[in-house]
Structures are given as structure tokens and as C-alpha cells.
Short mmCIF file of C-alpha atoms in Angstrom, two decimals:
data_model
loop_
_atom_site.label_atom_id
_atom_site.label_comp_id
_atom_site.label_asym_id
_atom_site.label_seq_id
_atom_site.Cartn_x
_atom_site.Cartn_y
_atom_site.Cartn_z
CA MET X 1 177.55 -134.68 -1.73
CA LYS X 2 175.42 -132.37 0.26
CA GLY X 3 178.09 -129.83 0.64
CA ARG X 4 178.77 -129.79 -3.02
CA ASN X 5 175.31 -128.92 -3.79
CA TYR X 6 175.26 -126.03 -1.40
CA LEU X 7 178.37 -124.79 -3.23
CA LEU X 8 176.57 -125.13 -6.54
CA ILE X 9 173.61 -123.13 -5.40
CA LEU X 10 175.82 -120.34 -3.84
CA LEU X 11 177.70 -120.21 -7.15
CA LEU X 12 174.41 -120.03 -9.15
CA VAL X 13 173.14 -117.21 -6.90
CA ALA X 14 176.33 -115.37 -7.21
CA ILE X 15 176.48 -115.68 -10.86
CA SER X 16 172.87 -114.48 -11.26
CA ILE X 17 173.48 -111.50 -8.98
CA THR X 18 176.62 -110.29 -10.89
CA ALA X 19 174.90 -110.97 -14.11
CA LEU X 20 171.96 -108.73 -13.17
CA THR X 21 173.98 -105.95 -11.67
CA GLY X 22 176.35 -106.07 -14.60
CA CYS X 23 173.64 -105.25 -16.93
CA SER X 24 172.34 -102.41 -14.77
CA LYS X 25 173.00 -98.70 -15.08
CA SER X 26 171.51 -95.97 -13.02
CA THR X 27 168.08 -94.82 -14.15
CA ALA X 28 167.81 -91.36 -15.61
CA SER X 29 165.25 -90.10 -13.16
CA GLY X 30 166.56 -87.42 -10.96
CA GLN X 31 169.20 -86.40 -13.63
CA ASP X 32 168.73 -82.97 -15.24
CA ILE X 33 167.37 -83.38 -18.79
CA PHE X 34 169.87 -81.05 -20.32
CA GLU X 35 172.77 -83.22 -18.84
CA LYS X 36 171.10 -86.24 -20.20
CA VAL X 37 170.59 -84.87 -23.63
CA GLU X 38 174.34 -83.78 -23.68
CA GLU X 39 175.31 -87.24 -22.50
CA GLN X 40 173.23 -89.47 -24.84
CA GLY X 41 173.22 -86.85 -27.73
CA TYR X 42 169.36 -86.65 -28.11
CA ILE X 43 166.10 -86.29 -26.35
CA ILE X 44 163.60 -89.08 -26.55
CA MET X 45 160.08 -88.37 -27.47
CA GLY X 46 157.51 -91.06 -26.75
CA LEU X 47 154.60 -91.51 -29.07
CA ASP X 48 151.95 -94.10 -30.14
CA ASP X 49 152.95 -94.72 -33.71
CA THR X 50 149.48 -96.07 -34.43
CA PHE X 51 147.80 -92.72 -34.02
CA ALA X 52 146.97 -91.14 -37.26
CA PRO X 53 147.03 -88.28 -38.02
CA MET X 54 149.13 -87.08 -35.12
CA GLY X 55 151.96 -89.54 -35.36
CA PHE X 56 151.94 -92.71 -37.54
CA ARG X 57 153.99 -94.42 -40.19
CA ASP X 58 153.79 -94.12 -43.99
CA ASN X 59 153.99 -97.08 -46.38
CA ASP X 60 157.84 -97.03 -46.09
CA GLY X 61 157.68 -97.17 -42.22
CA ASN X 62 158.73 -93.56 -41.86
CA LEU X 63 157.23 -91.59 -38.98
CA VAL X 64 154.90 -88.85 -40.19
CA GLY X 65 152.11 -86.73 -38.71
CA PHE X 66 151.10 -83.31 -37.46
CA ASP X 67 152.95 -83.84 -34.07
CA ILE X 68 156.01 -85.32 -35.70
CA ASP X 69 156.40 -82.30 -38.05
CA LEU X 70 155.78 -79.98 -35.14
CA ALA X 71 158.38 -81.74 -32.91
CA ARG X 72 160.99 -81.77 -35.53
CA GLU X 73 160.67 -78.10 -36.05
CA VAL X 74 160.61 -77.31 -32.30
CA PHE X 75 163.70 -79.34 -31.55
CA LYS X 76 165.41 -77.91 -34.65
CA ARG X 77 165.07 -74.59 -33.00
CA ILE X 78 166.01 -75.76 -29.49
CA GLY X 79 169.00 -77.41 -30.90
CA PHE X 80 168.30 -80.98 -29.63
CA GLU X 81 168.55 -84.02 -31.75
CA VAL X 82 165.18 -85.90 -31.20
CA LYS X 83 164.73 -89.63 -31.28
CA PHE X 84 161.17 -90.87 -31.56
CA GLN X 85 160.36 -93.94 -29.44
CA PRO X 86 157.21 -95.79 -30.07
CA ILE X 87 155.35 -96.75 -26.83
CA ASP X 88 152.23 -98.31 -25.88
CA TRP X 89 149.84 -95.68 -25.04
CA SER X 90 148.65 -97.24 -21.75
CA MET X 91 152.11 -97.02 -20.50
CA LYS X 92 152.97 -93.51 -21.35
CA GLU X 93 153.22 -91.87 -17.88
CA THR X 94 155.18 -94.97 -16.71
CA GLU X 95 157.50 -94.73 -19.60
CA LEU X 96 157.99 -90.97 -18.86
CA ASN X 97 158.53 -91.19 -15.18
CA SER X 98 160.94 -94.06 -15.37
CA GLY X 99 163.03 -92.02 -17.73
CA ASN X 100 162.74 -94.22 -20.82
CA ILE X 101 161.31 -91.26 -22.69
CA ASP X 102 161.65 -87.64 -21.85
CA LEU X 103 158.38 -86.21 -23.17
CA ILE X 104 154.93 -87.49 -24.29
CA TRP X 105 153.81 -85.70 -27.48
CA ASN X 106 151.09 -87.42 -29.40
CA GLY X 107 147.66 -85.92 -29.35
CA TYR X 108 148.00 -85.96 -25.54
CA SER X 109 144.82 -84.41 -24.14
CA ILE X 110 145.28 -82.20 -21.04
CA THR X 111 143.21 -83.63 -18.21
CA GLU X 112 143.28 -82.93 -14.43
CA GLU X 113 144.07 -86.61 -13.74
CA ARG X 114 147.02 -86.54 -15.98
CA MET X 115 148.21 -83.14 -14.56
CA LYS X 116 148.91 -84.89 -11.24
CA LYS X 117 151.52 -87.09 -12.92
CA VAL X 118 153.12 -84.87 -15.62
CA ASN X 119 153.55 -81.16 -16.49
CA PHE X 120 151.82 -79.90 -19.60
CA THR X 121 152.90 -77.18 -21.92
CA GLU X 122 150.42 -74.50 -22.99
CA PRO X 123 147.91 -76.23 -25.36
CA TYR X 124 149.12 -76.21 -28.92
CA LEU X 125 145.97 -77.72 -30.52
CA LYS X 126 142.24 -77.47 -29.66
CA ASN X 127 140.08 -80.47 -30.19
CA ARG X 128 136.22 -80.71 -29.92
CA GLN X 129 134.37 -83.82 -28.88
CA ILE X 130 132.11 -84.09 -31.91
CA ILE X 131 129.18 -86.24 -32.54
CA ILE X 132 129.17 -88.28 -35.80
CA THR X 133 126.26 -90.03 -37.50
CA LEU X 134 125.66 -91.45 -40.99
CA ALA X 135 124.52 -88.94 -43.41
CA ASP X 136 120.90 -90.15 -43.57
CA SER X 137 120.53 -90.25 -39.82
CA ASP X 138 117.57 -88.43 -38.16
CA ILE X 139 119.81 -87.38 -35.32
CA ASN X 140 120.42 -83.65 -35.47
CA SER X 141 121.06 -82.66 -31.77
CA LYS X 142 122.19 -84.02 -28.45
CA ALA X 143 118.55 -84.35 -27.61
CA ASP X 144 117.92 -86.71 -30.53
CA LEU X 145 120.46 -89.13 -29.06
CA LYS X 146 117.61 -90.36 -26.76
CA ASP X 147 117.21 -94.08 -26.98
CA LYS X 148 119.96 -94.36 -29.47
CA LYS X 149 123.13 -96.50 -29.34
CA VAL X 150 126.24 -94.10 -28.89
CA ALA X 151 129.78 -95.44 -29.13
CA VAL X 152 132.80 -94.08 -27.54
CA GLN X 153 136.47 -95.09 -27.03
CA ASN X 154 137.20 -96.73 -23.76
CA GLY X 155 139.55 -94.95 -21.49
CA SER X 156 139.63 -91.78 -23.71
CA SER X 157 139.11 -88.21 -22.77
CA THR X 158 135.88 -88.31 -24.83
CA LEU X 159 134.45 -90.67 -22.24
CA ASP X 160 135.27 -88.19 -19.50
CA ALA X 161 133.74 -85.42 -21.58
CA ILE X 162 130.37 -87.01 -22.17
CA TYR X 163 130.07 -87.88 -18.46
CA LYS X 164 130.25 -84.15 -17.76
CA GLU X 165 126.75 -84.17 -19.05
CA PRO X 166 125.28 -87.12 -17.30
CA ASP X 167 121.61 -86.21 -17.98
CA ILE X 168 122.26 -86.73 -21.67
CA VAL X 169 124.23 -90.08 -21.18
CA GLU X 170 121.12 -91.47 -19.24
CA THR X 171 119.03 -90.98 -22.19
CA PHE X 172 121.15 -93.13 -24.37
CA GLN X 173 119.87 -96.65 -25.09
CA GLY X 174 120.94 -98.74 -22.08
CA GLY X 175 121.81 -95.61 -20.06
CA GLU X 176 125.41 -95.81 -21.10
CA PRO X 177 127.69 -95.48 -24.14
CA VAL X 178 128.78 -98.64 -26.06
CA LEU X 179 132.52 -98.87 -25.38
CA PHE X 180 135.15 -99.77 -28.09
CA ASP X 181 138.96 -100.05 -27.74
CA THR X 182 139.64 -97.59 -30.47
CA ASN X 183 137.81 -94.73 -32.17
CA HIS X 184 138.41 -96.64 -35.41
CA GLU X 185 136.37 -99.61 -34.21
CA ALA X 186 133.57 -97.32 -32.94
CA LEU X 187 133.44 -95.67 -36.43
CA MET X 188 133.45 -99.00 -38.28
CA ASP X 189 130.45 -100.08 -36.13
CA LEU X 190 128.68 -96.89 -37.05
CA GLU X 191 129.24 -97.72 -40.60
CA ALA X 192 127.94 -101.23 -40.08
CA GLY X 193 124.79 -99.70 -38.59
CA ARG X 194 125.08 -101.31 -35.24
CA VAL X 195 125.45 -97.99 -33.41
CA ASP X 196 123.60 -94.75 -34.26
CA ALA X 197 126.20 -92.28 -33.45
CA VAL X 198 129.81 -91.94 -32.30
CA VAL X 199 131.31 -89.24 -30.05
CA SER X 200 135.05 -88.78 -30.71
CA ASP X 201 137.99 -86.47 -31.04
CA GLU X 202 137.49 -84.15 -33.87
CA VAL X 203 141.08 -84.55 -35.05
CA LEU X 204 140.72 -88.43 -35.32
CA ALA X 205 137.17 -88.35 -36.63
CA ARG X 206 137.84 -85.98 -39.41
CA TYR X 207 140.95 -87.92 -40.52
CA TYR X 208 138.90 -91.06 -40.52
CA ILE X 209 136.09 -89.39 -42.64
CA SER X 210 138.54 -87.91 -45.10
CA GLN X 211 139.95 -91.46 -45.73
CA LYS X 212 136.47 -92.65 -46.46
CA ASN X 213 133.67 -91.00 -48.38
CA PRO X 214 132.90 -87.69 -46.55
CA ASP X 215 129.39 -87.57 -48.00
CA ASP X 216 128.43 -90.63 -46.07
CA TYR X 217 128.76 -88.91 -42.54
CA LYS X 218 127.25 -85.99 -40.80
CA ILE X 219 128.85 -83.98 -37.96
CA LEU X 220 126.47 -82.31 -35.74
CA ASP X 221 126.79 -78.74 -34.76
CA GLU X 222 126.47 -79.51 -31.12
CA ASP X 223 129.42 -81.07 -29.32
CA PHE X 224 130.44 -82.44 -25.90
CA GLY X 225 132.95 -79.58 -25.16
CA GLU X 226 136.39 -78.91 -26.15
CA GLU X 227 139.70 -80.29 -25.01
CA GLU X 228 143.27 -79.27 -25.70
CA TYR X 229 146.38 -81.15 -26.60
CA GLY X 230 149.55 -80.42 -24.64
CA ILE X 231 153.14 -81.85 -24.42
CA GLY X 232 153.79 -83.76 -21.28
CA VAL X 233 157.05 -83.61 -19.51
CA ARG X 234 158.41 -84.83 -16.20
CA LYS X 235 157.50 -82.56 -13.29
CA SER X 236 161.19 -82.09 -12.57
CA ASP X 237 161.97 -80.63 -16.00
CA LYS X 238 160.73 -77.12 -15.58
CA GLU X 239 163.35 -75.54 -17.75
CA LEU X 240 162.49 -77.87 -20.68
CA LEU X 241 158.80 -76.87 -20.30
CA ASP X 242 159.58 -73.20 -20.49
CA LEU X 243 161.83 -73.80 -23.53
CA LEU X 244 159.07 -75.87 -25.32
CA ASN X 245 156.45 -73.18 -24.48
CA SER X 246 158.61 -70.31 -25.86
CA THR X 247 159.51 -72.16 -28.99
CA LEU X 248 155.89 -72.97 -29.80
CA ASP X 249 154.98 -69.35 -29.19
CA GLU X 250 157.67 -68.21 -31.55
CA MET X 251 156.46 -70.66 -34.25
CA ARG X 252 152.93 -69.38 -33.88
CA LYS X 253 154.06 -65.80 -34.38
CA ASP X 254 156.33 -66.49 -37.49
CA GLY X 255 153.60 -68.51 -39.23
CA SER X 256 155.51 -71.94 -39.24
CA TYR X 257 152.77 -73.42 -36.88
CA GLU X 258 150.21 -72.41 -39.30
CA ALA X 259 152.03 -74.01 -42.19
CA ILE X 260 152.27 -77.23 -40.61
CA TYR X 261 148.52 -77.10 -39.37
CA GLU X 262 147.43 -76.56 -42.89
CA LYS X 263 149.43 -79.42 -44.23
CA TRP X 264 147.69 -81.91 -41.95
CA PHE X 265 144.15 -80.42 -41.39
CA GLY X 266 143.55 -78.39 -44.62
CA GLU X 267 141.30 -75.60 -43.33
CA SER X 268 143.05 -72.73 -41.48
CA ASN X 269 142.98 -72.57 -37.67
CA MET P 1 143.10 -104.09 -53.77
CA PHE P 2 146.13 -106.24 -54.87
CA THR P 3 148.25 -103.30 -55.43
CA TYR P 4 147.10 -101.87 -52.18
CA THR P 5 148.33 -105.12 -50.40
CA LEU P 6 151.61 -104.70 -52.26
CA THR P 7 152.24 -101.35 -50.77
CA LEU P 8 151.70 -102.78 -47.29
CA LEU P 9 154.43 -105.44 -47.66
CA PRO P 10 157.56 -103.43 -46.93
CA SER P 11 156.33 -102.30 -43.46
CA MET P 12 154.85 -105.75 -42.76
CA MET P 13 158.21 -107.33 -43.68
CA LYS P 14 159.98 -104.99 -41.24
CA GLY P 15 157.58 -106.03 -38.51
CA LEU P 16 157.89 -109.68 -39.36
CA LEU P 17 161.75 -109.54 -39.03
CA THR P 18 161.34 -108.28 -35.50
CA THR P 19 158.66 -111.01 -34.82
CA LEU P 20 161.10 -113.64 -36.16
CA GLY P 21 163.97 -112.06 -34.16
CA VAL P 22 161.98 -112.51 -30.84
CA PHE P 23 160.87 -115.95 -31.96
CA PHE P 24 164.24 -117.55 -32.78
CA ILE P 25 166.29 -115.81 -29.98
CA THR P 26 163.70 -117.09 -27.55
CA LEU P 27 163.64 -120.64 -28.93
CA ILE P 28 167.42 -120.80 -29.03
CA LEU P 29 167.79 -119.68 -25.36
CA SER P 30 164.75 -121.24 -23.72
CA ILE P 31 165.04 -124.85 -24.86
CA PRO P 32 168.63 -125.40 -23.33
CA LEU P 33 167.37 -123.50 -20.30
CA GLY P 34 164.27 -125.60 -20.16
CA ILE P 35 166.56 -128.79 -19.94
CA ILE P 36 168.42 -127.24 -17.02
CA VAL P 37 165.07 -126.26 -15.41
CA SER P 38 163.78 -129.81 -15.73
CA LEU P 39 166.94 -131.23 -14.12
CA GLY P 40 166.80 -128.67 -11.30
CA ARG P 41 163.08 -129.67 -10.73
CA LEU P 42 163.98 -133.37 -10.71
CA SER P 43 167.07 -132.70 -8.40
CA LYS P 44 167.21 -134.88 -5.29
CA PHE P 45 168.35 -131.76 -3.58
CA LYS P 46 165.14 -130.41 -1.97
CA LEU P 47 165.86 -126.81 -1.76
CA LEU P 48 166.90 -126.59 -5.36
CA SER P 49 163.93 -128.58 -6.54
CA LYS P 50 161.48 -126.29 -4.47
CA MET P 51 163.13 -123.17 -5.87
CA VAL P 52 162.63 -124.41 -9.48
CA GLU P 53 159.09 -125.26 -8.55
CA PHE P 54 158.47 -121.85 -7.31
CA TYR P 55 159.96 -120.25 -10.44
CA ILE P 56 157.78 -122.44 -12.66
CA TRP P 57 154.63 -121.52 -10.55
CA VAL P 58 155.39 -117.88 -10.90
CA MET P 59 156.23 -118.06 -14.71
CA ARG P 60 153.27 -120.21 -15.58
CA GLY P 61 150.93 -118.57 -13.09
CA THR P 62 151.09 -115.05 -14.31
CA PRO P 63 150.47 -113.60 -17.68
CA LEU P 64 153.61 -113.16 -19.93
CA MET P 65 152.47 -109.56 -20.58
CA LEU P 66 152.71 -108.75 -16.97
CA GLN P 67 156.16 -110.33 -16.79
CA ILE P 68 157.32 -108.13 -19.61
CA VAL P 69 155.92 -105.02 -17.92
CA PHE P 70 157.47 -106.06 -14.62
CA ILE P 71 160.87 -106.67 -16.22
CA PHE P 72 160.98 -103.52 -18.25
CA PHE P 73 159.16 -101.01 -15.91
CA GLY P 74 159.46 -102.65 -12.52
CA LEU P 75 163.14 -103.60 -12.32
CA PRO P 76 164.49 -100.13 -12.95
CA ILE P 77 162.88 -99.10 -9.69
CA VAL P 78 165.48 -101.18 -8.00
CA GLY P 79 168.16 -100.06 -10.34
CA ILE P 80 168.26 -102.78 -12.91
CA THR P 81 167.62 -101.30 -16.37
CA PHE P 82 167.40 -103.21 -19.68
CA ASP P 83 166.67 -101.87 -22.99
CA ARG P 84 163.34 -102.75 -24.62
CA PHE P 85 164.52 -105.77 -26.75
CA THR P 86 166.65 -107.24 -24.00
CA ALA P 87 163.83 -107.00 -21.44
CA VAL P 88 161.44 -108.71 -23.85
CA ILE P 89 163.80 -111.44 -24.56
CA ILE P 90 164.58 -112.08 -20.83
CA ALA P 91 160.78 -112.28 -20.10
CA PHE P 92 160.18 -114.64 -22.98
CA VAL P 93 163.10 -116.86 -22.27
CA LEU P 94 162.21 -117.11 -18.59
CA ASN P 95 158.58 -117.80 -19.30
CA TYR P 96 159.15 -120.42 -22.19
CA ALA P 97 161.95 -122.24 -20.16
CA ALA P 98 159.44 -122.84 -17.51
CA TYR P 99 157.04 -124.55 -19.91
CA PHE P 100 159.73 -126.39 -21.73
CA GLY P 101 161.12 -127.45 -18.30
CA GLU P 102 157.78 -129.02 -17.38
CA ILE P 103 157.57 -130.84 -20.78
CA PHE P 104 161.15 -132.18 -20.47
CA ARG P 105 160.52 -133.27 -16.83
CA GLY P 106 157.47 -135.26 -18.08
CA GLY P 107 159.64 -136.89 -20.73
CA ILE P 108 162.52 -137.67 -18.32
CA GLU P 109 160.14 -139.16 -15.78
CA SER P 110 158.59 -141.48 -18.16
CA ILE P 111 161.88 -143.26 -18.98
CA ASP P 112 161.95 -146.58 -17.20
CA ARG P 113 164.29 -146.79 -14.08
CA GLY P 114 165.55 -150.08 -15.39
CA GLN P 115 167.44 -148.13 -18.24
CA TYR P 116 169.35 -146.29 -15.59
CA GLU P 117 170.31 -149.49 -13.78
CA ALA P 118 171.31 -151.07 -17.07
CA ALA P 119 173.48 -148.26 -18.01
CA LYS P 120 175.13 -148.36 -14.68
CA VAL P 121 175.78 -152.11 -15.10
CA LEU P 122 177.27 -151.22 -18.47
CA GLY P 123 179.65 -148.89 -16.60
CA LEU P 124 178.37 -145.56 -18.06
CA THR P 125 178.81 -142.42 -15.86
CA PRO P 126 175.55 -140.62 -14.91
CA TYR P 127 176.33 -137.85 -17.42
CA LYS P 128 176.96 -140.24 -20.23
CA THR P 129 173.76 -142.16 -19.30
CA PHE P 130 171.85 -138.90 -19.46
CA ARG P 131 173.30 -137.58 -22.64
CA ARG P 132 173.44 -140.82 -24.67
CA ILE P 133 170.50 -142.94 -23.30
CA ILE P 134 167.88 -140.70 -21.69
CA LEU P 135 167.96 -137.39 -23.62
CA PRO P 136 167.53 -138.95 -27.09
CA GLN P 137 164.47 -140.83 -25.89
CA VAL P 138 163.07 -137.73 -24.11
CA PHE P 139 163.58 -135.72 -27.29
CA LYS P 140 161.42 -138.06 -29.32
CA MET P 141 158.73 -138.12 -26.86
CA VAL P 142 158.37 -134.48 -26.28
CA ILE P 143 158.35 -133.36 -29.98
CA PRO P 144 154.54 -132.89 -30.14
CA SER P 145 154.27 -131.01 -26.93
CA VAL P 146 157.09 -128.83 -27.92
CA GLY P 147 155.59 -128.11 -31.21
CA ASN P 148 152.49 -126.89 -29.38
CA GLU P 149 154.49 -124.47 -27.39
CA VAL P 150 156.53 -123.21 -30.44
CA ILE P 151 153.24 -122.39 -32.26
CA THR P 152 151.98 -120.52 -29.14
CA LEU P 153 155.23 -118.64 -29.17
CA VAL P 154 154.83 -117.49 -32.70
CA LYS P 155 151.61 -115.65 -31.68
CA ASP P 156 152.90 -114.59 -28.26
CA THR P 157 155.47 -112.47 -29.97
CA SER P 158 152.69 -109.97 -30.49
CA LEU P 159 152.77 -109.19 -26.78
CA THR P 160 156.06 -107.19 -27.27
CA TYR P 161 153.79 -104.27 -28.23
CA ILE P 162 153.53 -103.34 -24.50
CA VAL P 163 157.06 -101.95 -24.59
CA GLY P 164 156.45 -100.36 -28.08
CA ILE P 165 158.40 -102.83 -30.18
CA GLY P 166 157.33 -102.63 -33.82
CA GLU P 167 156.48 -106.19 -34.51
CA LEU P 168 154.18 -107.71 -37.07
CA LEU P 169 150.88 -107.15 -35.39
CA ARG P 170 151.81 -103.52 -34.60
CA ALA P 171 152.76 -102.88 -38.13
CA GLY P 172 149.29 -104.03 -39.02
CA ARG P 173 147.56 -101.74 -36.60
CA ILE P 174 149.49 -98.80 -37.71
CA ALA P 175 148.52 -99.43 -41.42
CA SER P 176 144.97 -100.22 -40.31
CA ASN P 177 144.58 -96.86 -38.36
CA ARG P 178 146.37 -95.06 -41.16
CA ASP P 179 144.29 -96.30 -44.09
CA VAL P 180 141.06 -96.85 -42.15
CA SER P 181 140.95 -100.31 -43.40
CA LEU P 182 140.87 -103.97 -42.06
CA ILE P 183 142.88 -105.41 -44.93
CA PRO P 184 146.27 -104.88 -43.18
CA LEU P 185 145.02 -106.89 -40.26
CA ALA P 186 143.78 -109.65 -42.57
CA LEU P 187 147.20 -109.69 -44.07
CA VAL P 188 148.76 -109.92 -40.76
CA GLY P 189 146.54 -112.90 -40.05
CA ILE P 190 147.55 -114.56 -43.28
CA ILE P 191 151.33 -113.99 -42.37
CA TYR P 192 150.76 -115.68 -38.97
CA LEU P 193 149.12 -118.57 -40.53
CA PHE P 194 151.92 -118.85 -43.00
CA LEU P 195 154.35 -118.94 -40.15
CA THR P 196 152.48 -121.61 -38.19
CA ALA P 197 152.27 -123.60 -41.29
CA ILE P 198 156.02 -123.68 -41.71
CA VAL P 199 156.46 -124.53 -37.97
CA THR P 200 153.83 -127.36 -38.20
CA GLY P 201 155.69 -128.69 -41.32
CA VAL P 202 159.14 -128.60 -39.65
CA PHE P 203 157.70 -130.46 -36.65
CA ASN P 204 155.98 -133.13 -38.86
CA LYS P 205 159.38 -133.78 -40.58
CA VAL P 206 161.17 -133.99 -37.26
CA GLU P 207 158.66 -136.18 -35.83
CA GLU P 208 158.97 -138.52 -38.87
CA ARG P 209 162.68 -138.58 -38.58
CA TYR P 210 162.73 -139.56 -35.07
CA SER P 211 159.95 -142.15 -35.31
CA TYR P 212 162.53 -145.01 -35.38
CA TYR P 213 161.88 -147.98 -33.11
CA GLU P 214 158.21 -147.55 -33.57
#
């Protein structure tokens, strides 16, 4: 009886090992991106499809947005088929480096921390960290934020930006910002009157305000600095990086970048 | 407002289909696996029983989301790669089989020893005893606990967002960010309530049907 049990276990172990290895295929890391695209027929662009207006879905579920239009044009010129893969934003670098996606392109701010993990293209969009209040607020400058409740998205580049000016953060009520998971939540709290100001990406905030009543909000002239959006690729994909850079350059020169910009952000760059 | 809700429905239905896909595939695979797990856990063979105990401990002792992340992002490091949906299903099935296994074990252990002896006297093989005598009674007993797990499963399907699968809640978040409105999320809540209402109804019916001898 005992012997039979041993056999059974050995069999189970053997089956599970073959089952596991049977499903496995070698990971894409280490493989040249051009070979990979040739083999699978497309390049995979990772994006957070909840991120309006850079990349999101319309009512019919189609991916739309500034980054989507830009990427479609860039890859049309390069001659790659592009497949859009929704990912969770917190997993983006893991997705890239494990080869599940080939590039990150979705309002991806260039920061020093991220530069250690990925290679960025030249910036293709500038983005200020603006301060938003309700229209009737008495806040008109950074100094007026003293003893006020200021909301910021947690884990965002905005948070890094405001801490570059720690003297101002210290004057906030409580000595630190109120943190929200998304900019959307921060702005809803502003509307509800529970916070006095929100610091946020200009791109996101302007989209939010344009969807609401623009007259209800005020954007201060002062800001918490500028950041830039870039496209992230694996450190090993140098050739792809050059190709993306030169294609974006070309699009700036022939005005097609401008056309896409105006479609999504109205005013000219 | 009503027309706005209507425009949301197509994308929500797409998300709902994915949610239901994860839900049904997990159920269909994890319940039989749960029975096997419970048997392994009850095995007289110590090594097997200990191994199953360890598996149950890991599965119940770590967040399901972590297990999904580990299977999808961690295993490729050792050369085992699954696509998104497969990875999610593997994580869900392994996780839920552990819970179901413990529920079934409780059911099996609550059956009086005398029944095994009686079956033996009647000349039934161990397999027949289990299949014809024990299992039907276990089934009756575990219905409420299984129902609980199944309702949890309905909501746990939202965890698939971590690998970017477009399920119901994600569809809601997309629409919410796009339209700057909470209505899509409220709609998602209503759909979940609707789903759990159906599950609850089904389990009430099943419980009624199996309430013989009571």
C-alpha cells in the first residue's frame, strides 16, 4: 500500500512538471525587438486605458486619446503593426522588463528614478504641475496656500514636484498634502469643498475641467514646475529608441504632431 | 441621465462578459479540484496530507492579488510564461480550490464513522462508498459555505485588473475617468448586486432541493 502511494505522488509530481514546462515558452527579454516584431507581427505598447485624455476608451470601447493617435501615426511611419495592451499602471516597468510589452507610452513622465529602469525618448509633451482652486477661492499664489488643505495624487510625479519646494509644503495645513489615489478623486474633493486646492498634471486637470463647468475653477499663474512626457523602452532596445526619436522629429517638422495636439488640447502648442 | 447610463452599457457588458468568464471557468475547475484537495488533506499518507496542508496555508495565507502577480510576473523569471487570462485563471483556481478543499474536508469529517462501517458490511467498495454514500451528504451540508465563497468570487474577479484585463470594474473606472462622473461606478455596483442576487437565488433553490430528510 505504502509503495503504491509513493508511486502516485511521483506520478503527480511528474505530471505537474510536464504540464508546467509544456506551457512554457522562452521569455522575450534578451531578444532583439526587431526580431520579435518580425516573429509575432506586431509591437506591443503598454498603456493604462483609464487615463483620459492620453489613452482611454470611448463609449464603444475603442481606444482613443492623444497618445493613441500619436502612436498610431508613429508606427505607421516606422512600418510596425501596433497592438495596445492595457496594463495596471503600478506594474508598468515590470511589464516592460519581463517582455510582456515593448514600450510604455501613456503620459509617462520622465523622472530620474524611472530613468534607472527604462530608456526614455526625447520628451514629446510638456506638462506643468498646476494649482487648481474653486473660482471663488481667495488663494492666488503659492504663498496663499499657507494653512490650507492641499490635495495631490499619491505616487505621482506631482508629489515629487511639490516636495522640491519643502518650505511651501510645510506651510500646508498639517504640514503635508492630502493624498488621493487618483487626480480625479482629488478634484472631486475640491468640488466638495473638503480641500482648498489641488496640485495636478496640467494635461489631466484641463481635461477634467473641460468636462465640468470651466467657470467653476481657477488655475493659478504660479506652478510647481514642469515635467515632460516621454516614451519608455527597454534599456537594450537602443535602435528602437533612435527610430522613435527620429520619427517624432519628422512629425514635428511636417506639422502632423501639431494637428494631433490641436485635436486633443485645442490651443496651439 | 437615463440616456447617459444607456450609452455606458455596451462597454459595461463587454467588461461583464470577462468577469463572467473568469467566474465560471474558476468555478468549474476549482470545485472538482477542491474535492481532490480535501481528499489529499484527509489522506492517511502523511507526506501527501502535509503537502496539501502547506498548499492550503500558502493559498489562504497570502492575498489573491499577490498570487496573480507572482504567477504572471514572477514565474517568467524561471522560464514559465502564461498569457494574461491563463495566469489569472490558474491563480483563481488554485486559490479557490484551497478554500473549497477545506469546506469539503469539514463536510467529509462530519460524516459518522458508522456509515463507512455499514457500507463495508453491505459490500460496497471504498470508491462506491465515497461516491454514493458520503459525497451526496457532504454536498448537502456544504451548500451554504460554498455559496459564501461563490459570492466572494463574484467580487474577487475585479482583482484581474492587476494584469490589465478589462473586467467590469475596470470598464467602470475607464468611463468614470473619461466622463468625470461617479455614475459609471454606481452602475458597476448595481451590476455586481444583480449578479450576487442571481447567485443567492440559485443557492437558495439548490438548498431547497437538497433539503430532503430534514
